[in-house]
XYZ file of C-alpha atoms in Angstrom:
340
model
C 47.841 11.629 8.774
C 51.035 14.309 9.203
C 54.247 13.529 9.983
C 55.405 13.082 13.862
C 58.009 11.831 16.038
C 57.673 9.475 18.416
C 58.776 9.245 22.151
C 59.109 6.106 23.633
C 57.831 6.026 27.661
C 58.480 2.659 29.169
C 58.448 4.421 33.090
C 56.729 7.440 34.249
C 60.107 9.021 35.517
C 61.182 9.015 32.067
C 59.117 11.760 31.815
C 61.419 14.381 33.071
C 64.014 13.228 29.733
C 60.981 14.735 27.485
C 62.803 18.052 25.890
C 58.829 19.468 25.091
C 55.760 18.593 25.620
C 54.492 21.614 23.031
C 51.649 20.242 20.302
C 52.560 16.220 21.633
C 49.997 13.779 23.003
C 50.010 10.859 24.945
C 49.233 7.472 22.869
C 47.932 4.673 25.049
C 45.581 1.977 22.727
C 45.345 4.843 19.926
C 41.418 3.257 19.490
C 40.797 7.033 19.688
C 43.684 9.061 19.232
C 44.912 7.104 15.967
C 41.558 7.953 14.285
C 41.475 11.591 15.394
C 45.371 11.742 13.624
C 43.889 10.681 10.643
C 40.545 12.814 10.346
C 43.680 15.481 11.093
C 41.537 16.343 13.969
C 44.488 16.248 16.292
C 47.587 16.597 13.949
C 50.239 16.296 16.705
C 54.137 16.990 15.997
C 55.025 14.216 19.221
C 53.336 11.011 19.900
C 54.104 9.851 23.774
C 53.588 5.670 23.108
C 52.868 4.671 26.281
C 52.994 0.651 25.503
C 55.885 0.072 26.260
C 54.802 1.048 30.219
C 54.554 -2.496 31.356
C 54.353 -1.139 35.368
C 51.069 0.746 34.696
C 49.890 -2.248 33.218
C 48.714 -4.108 36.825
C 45.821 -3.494 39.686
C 46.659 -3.254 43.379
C 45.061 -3.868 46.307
C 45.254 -1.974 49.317
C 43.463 -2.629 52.909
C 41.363 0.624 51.717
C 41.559 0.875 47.752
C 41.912 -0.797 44.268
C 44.725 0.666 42.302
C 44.328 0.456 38.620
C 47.411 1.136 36.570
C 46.582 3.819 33.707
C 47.020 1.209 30.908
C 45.234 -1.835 32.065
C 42.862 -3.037 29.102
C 39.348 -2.465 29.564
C 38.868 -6.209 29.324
C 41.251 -7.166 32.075
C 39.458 -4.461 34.612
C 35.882 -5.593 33.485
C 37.225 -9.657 34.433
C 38.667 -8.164 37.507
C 35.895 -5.965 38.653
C 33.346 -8.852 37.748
C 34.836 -10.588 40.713
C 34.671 -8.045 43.338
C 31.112 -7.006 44.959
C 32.131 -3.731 45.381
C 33.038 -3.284 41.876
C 29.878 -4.828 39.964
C 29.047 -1.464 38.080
C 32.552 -0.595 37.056
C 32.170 -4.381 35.410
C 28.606 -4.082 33.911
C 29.967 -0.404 32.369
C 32.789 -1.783 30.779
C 31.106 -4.834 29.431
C 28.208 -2.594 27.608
C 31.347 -0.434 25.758
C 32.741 -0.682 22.647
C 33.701 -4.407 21.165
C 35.890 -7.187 22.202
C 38.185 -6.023 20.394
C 38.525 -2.391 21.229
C 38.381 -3.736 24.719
C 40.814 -5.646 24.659
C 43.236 -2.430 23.706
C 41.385 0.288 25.446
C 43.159 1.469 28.472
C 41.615 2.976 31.714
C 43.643 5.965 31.059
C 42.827 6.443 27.781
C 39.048 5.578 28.540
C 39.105 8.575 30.408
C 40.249 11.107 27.958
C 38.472 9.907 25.273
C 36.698 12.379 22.655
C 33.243 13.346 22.062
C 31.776 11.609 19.430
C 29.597 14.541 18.079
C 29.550 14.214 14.080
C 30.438 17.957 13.959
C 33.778 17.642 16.029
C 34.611 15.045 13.227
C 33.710 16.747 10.161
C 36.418 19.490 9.279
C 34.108 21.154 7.289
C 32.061 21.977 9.932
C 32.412 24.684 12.959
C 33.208 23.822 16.004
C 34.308 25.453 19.115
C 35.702 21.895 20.818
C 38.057 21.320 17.366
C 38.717 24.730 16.187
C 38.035 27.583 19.188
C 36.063 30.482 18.079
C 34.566 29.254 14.752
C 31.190 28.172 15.884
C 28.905 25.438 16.826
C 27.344 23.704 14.131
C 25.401 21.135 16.595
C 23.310 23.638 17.858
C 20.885 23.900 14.614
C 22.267 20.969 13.161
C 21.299 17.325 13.916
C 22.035 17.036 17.587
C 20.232 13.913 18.331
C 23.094 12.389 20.155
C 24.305 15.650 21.961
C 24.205 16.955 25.710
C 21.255 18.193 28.034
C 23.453 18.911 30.773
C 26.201 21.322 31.587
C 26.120 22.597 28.088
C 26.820 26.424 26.838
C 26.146 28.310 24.139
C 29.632 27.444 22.962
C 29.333 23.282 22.477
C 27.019 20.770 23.013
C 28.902 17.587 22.804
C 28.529 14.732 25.200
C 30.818 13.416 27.236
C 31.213 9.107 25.471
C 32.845 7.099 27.541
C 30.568 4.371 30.079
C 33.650 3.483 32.072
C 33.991 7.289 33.111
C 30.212 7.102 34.148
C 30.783 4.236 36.359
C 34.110 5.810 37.814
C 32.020 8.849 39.079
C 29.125 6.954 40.673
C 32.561 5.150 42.477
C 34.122 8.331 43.333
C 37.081 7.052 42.222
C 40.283 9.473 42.155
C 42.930 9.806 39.468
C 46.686 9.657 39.951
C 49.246 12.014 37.949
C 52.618 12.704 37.545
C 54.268 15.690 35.530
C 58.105 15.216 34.207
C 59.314 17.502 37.299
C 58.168 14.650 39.439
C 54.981 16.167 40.972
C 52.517 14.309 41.747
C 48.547 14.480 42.462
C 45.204 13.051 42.890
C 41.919 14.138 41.393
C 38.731 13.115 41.627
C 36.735 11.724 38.824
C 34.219 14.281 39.727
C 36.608 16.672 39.321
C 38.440 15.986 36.453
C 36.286 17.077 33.434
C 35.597 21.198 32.505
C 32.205 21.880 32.287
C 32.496 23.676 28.128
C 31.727 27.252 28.776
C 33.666 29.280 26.270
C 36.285 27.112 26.291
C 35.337 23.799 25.214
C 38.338 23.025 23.981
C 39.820 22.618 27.388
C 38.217 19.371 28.713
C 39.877 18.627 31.778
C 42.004 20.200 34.504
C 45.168 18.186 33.291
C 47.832 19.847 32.470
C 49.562 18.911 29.085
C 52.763 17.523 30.302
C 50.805 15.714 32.973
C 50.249 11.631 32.853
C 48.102 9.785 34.393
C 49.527 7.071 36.252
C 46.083 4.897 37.772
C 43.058 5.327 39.700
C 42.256 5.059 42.969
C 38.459 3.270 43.884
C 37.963 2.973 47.468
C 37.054 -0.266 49.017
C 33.586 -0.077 50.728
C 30.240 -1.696 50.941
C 28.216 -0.439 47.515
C 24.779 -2.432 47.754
C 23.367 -3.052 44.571
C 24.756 -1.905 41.696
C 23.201 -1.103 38.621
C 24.312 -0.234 35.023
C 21.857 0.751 32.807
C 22.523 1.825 28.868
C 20.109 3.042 26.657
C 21.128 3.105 22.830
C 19.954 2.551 19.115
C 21.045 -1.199 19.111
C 22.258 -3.809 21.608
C 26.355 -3.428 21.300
C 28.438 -1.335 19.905
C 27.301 1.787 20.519
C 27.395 4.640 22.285
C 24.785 5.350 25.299
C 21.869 7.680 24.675
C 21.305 7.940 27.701
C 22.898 5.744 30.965
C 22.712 5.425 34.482
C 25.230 4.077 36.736
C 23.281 3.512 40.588
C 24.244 1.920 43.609
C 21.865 2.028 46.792
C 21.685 0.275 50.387
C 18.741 0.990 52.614
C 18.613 0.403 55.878
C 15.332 -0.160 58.128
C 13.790 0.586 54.612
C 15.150 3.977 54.193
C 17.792 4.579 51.659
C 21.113 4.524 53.346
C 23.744 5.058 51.097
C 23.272 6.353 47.309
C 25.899 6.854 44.522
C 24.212 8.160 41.187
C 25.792 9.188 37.903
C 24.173 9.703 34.006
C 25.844 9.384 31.130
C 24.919 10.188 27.437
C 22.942 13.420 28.772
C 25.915 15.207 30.042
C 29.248 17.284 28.352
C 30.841 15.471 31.158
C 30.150 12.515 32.535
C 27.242 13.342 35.089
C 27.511 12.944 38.854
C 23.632 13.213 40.089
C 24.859 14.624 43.656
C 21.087 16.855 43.591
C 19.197 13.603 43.039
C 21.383 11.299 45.521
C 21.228 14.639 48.243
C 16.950 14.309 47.874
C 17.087 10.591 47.840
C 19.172 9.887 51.158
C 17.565 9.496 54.377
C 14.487 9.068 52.969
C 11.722 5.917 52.634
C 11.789 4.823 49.011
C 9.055 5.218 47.021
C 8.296 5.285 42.571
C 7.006 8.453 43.440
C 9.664 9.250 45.304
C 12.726 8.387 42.101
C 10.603 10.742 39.673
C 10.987 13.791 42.387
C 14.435 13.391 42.442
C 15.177 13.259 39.051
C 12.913 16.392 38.493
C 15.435 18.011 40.830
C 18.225 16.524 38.929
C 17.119 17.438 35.552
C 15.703 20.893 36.584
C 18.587 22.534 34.574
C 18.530 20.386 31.664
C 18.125 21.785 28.355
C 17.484 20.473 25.063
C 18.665 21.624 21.288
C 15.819 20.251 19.413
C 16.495 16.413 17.875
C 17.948 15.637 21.484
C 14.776 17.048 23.594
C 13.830 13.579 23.885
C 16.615 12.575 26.227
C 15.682 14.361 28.730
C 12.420 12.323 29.422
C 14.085 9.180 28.434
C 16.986 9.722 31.373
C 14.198 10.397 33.809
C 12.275 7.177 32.815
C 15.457 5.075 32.913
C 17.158 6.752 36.262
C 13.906 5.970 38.040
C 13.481 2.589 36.996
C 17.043 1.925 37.722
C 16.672 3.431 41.235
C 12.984 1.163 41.741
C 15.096 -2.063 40.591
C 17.956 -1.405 43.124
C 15.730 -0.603 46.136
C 13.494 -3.431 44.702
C 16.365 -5.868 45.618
C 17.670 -4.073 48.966
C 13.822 -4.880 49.967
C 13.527 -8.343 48.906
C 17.200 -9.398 50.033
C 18.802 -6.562 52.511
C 22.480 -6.384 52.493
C 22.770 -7.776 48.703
C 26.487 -6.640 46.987
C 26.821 -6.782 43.863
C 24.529 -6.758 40.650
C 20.693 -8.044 40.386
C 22.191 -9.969 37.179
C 25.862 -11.185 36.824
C 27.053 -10.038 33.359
């Protein structure tokens, strides 16, 4: 690990006493940033520690929203979002991440902007566009097993890790920032992540002075609520493929649909195609394989990861039959099938 200086940030208007924000990063848990410092992937000069932020560290309620603070643990929003209907995926997402341990320092900001995990970003020997612009992508003939089908370029591969993100877009939820001259904004999940193109090493639309501060999930009725992760053992590891789904029907037509993938994407994956075909429509298994044909139409595999591509169809479909499955049997239902 290099040398670097620290900044201590104990309240987001001490942001504007910051002399630079050139080469510095923002260190929330560090279960990601700490180990990228010492690969010398990210080799910093000024380290932002963020724990000493005790206000971002709460959740508000609103008459019309949840407001998470940006360093609430990942095991205090899975407890809270376990107890709120409306919330069940964000819960089951969490809960099927990481370890107890790394969830109990996580943060929901950090979970956010967390890295890919592609072996090639890691291994300095190795080209890549997303760790060193220009030289290359050794993914694309190399092993890609775990690597995107969606919204990739010719430029990088890697998919998008995080679960928590996954859920957040099925939720539409919205993050808040703040940059030191005291401006502030909200962006959707949705819209927070760069699609690689020939930049890859751009990943979001955040600026790099710019924190954020919490996000924003509005309050409404969800339906059932489904988290599904696919992956080489049960815990501790990242998805192959996932799918975050909540559905209502009504009169036995599918009401209201919120669909995201994760695993298959560079980004996490909002399925607005598939949810567009599904809506309005009388639910059928016929019907769940159509839409994820639409879905997946653009989806492109690199050889060792062709296999996703089936496998997300497969799982999104028998996610979406279990959800309408349990709208039939018990209309109105909030919440999960299973409590986790």
């Amino acid at each position: 690990m290099r040398p670097f200086s620290i900044n201590r940030l104990t309240d987001v208007n001490h942001l504007s006493t910051i002399d630079s924000f050139d080469n510095s990063r923002f260190l929330a848990g560090g279960t990601n940033l700490v180990d990228l410092m010492k690969h010398q992937i990210e080799t910093p000069e000024t380290v932002v520690d963020l724990s000493g932020w005790e206000s971002a560290n709460t959740i508000e309620e609103t008459d019309d929203a949840y407001q998470i603070g940006a360093m609430v643990s990942n095991t205090d929003l899975a407890n809270f979002a376990y107890r709120k209907d409306d919330l069940s995926l964000l819960s089951q997402a969490l809960l099927s991440g990481a370890t107890v341990q790394l969830r109990n320092r996580a943060t929901t900001g950090g979970n956010l902007l967390q890295r890919t995990r592609c072996y090639y970003f890691y291994d300095t020997n190795q080209p890549c566009n997303k760790r060193k612009p220009g030289s290359g992508c050794a993914a694309m003939d190399g092993f890609n097993r775990i690597h995107a089908v969606l919204g990739t370029s010719e430029h990088c591969i890697a998919s998008h890790p995080s679960d928590m993100a996954v859920a957040m877009t099925a939720l539409d939820a919205k993050v808040k920032t703040m940059n030191p001259a005291g401006n502030s904004r909200h962006i959707p999940v949705r819209e927070l992540y760069r699609l690689p193109g020939d930049t890859p090493h751009i990943e979001t639309v955040l600026g790099g002075d710019e924190l954020i501060v919490s996000v924003d999930i509005p309050k409404r009725p969800r339906g059932t609520q489904i988290y599904r992760k696919v992956r080489d053992r049960s815990s501790y590891a990242f998805a192959l493929v996932s799918v975050a789904c909540a559905v209502s029907l009504k009169d036995g037509v599918i009401d209201d649909i919120s669909l995201a993938f994760g695993g298959v994407g560079t980004m996490p994956w909002h399925a607005k195609s598939a949810e567009d075909f599904l809506r309005g429509k009388t639910a059928t298994s016929h019907l769940y394989e159509q839409a994820c044909d639409v879905e997946l139409s653009a989806a492109r595999g690199a050889g060792s990861n062709d296999f996703k591509i089936p496998l997300i169809k497969r799982t999104a479909a028998f996610v979406l039959e279990q959800a309408v499955g349990q709208q039939m049997a018990h209309p109105y239902h909030q919440g999960a099938i299973h409590a986790r």
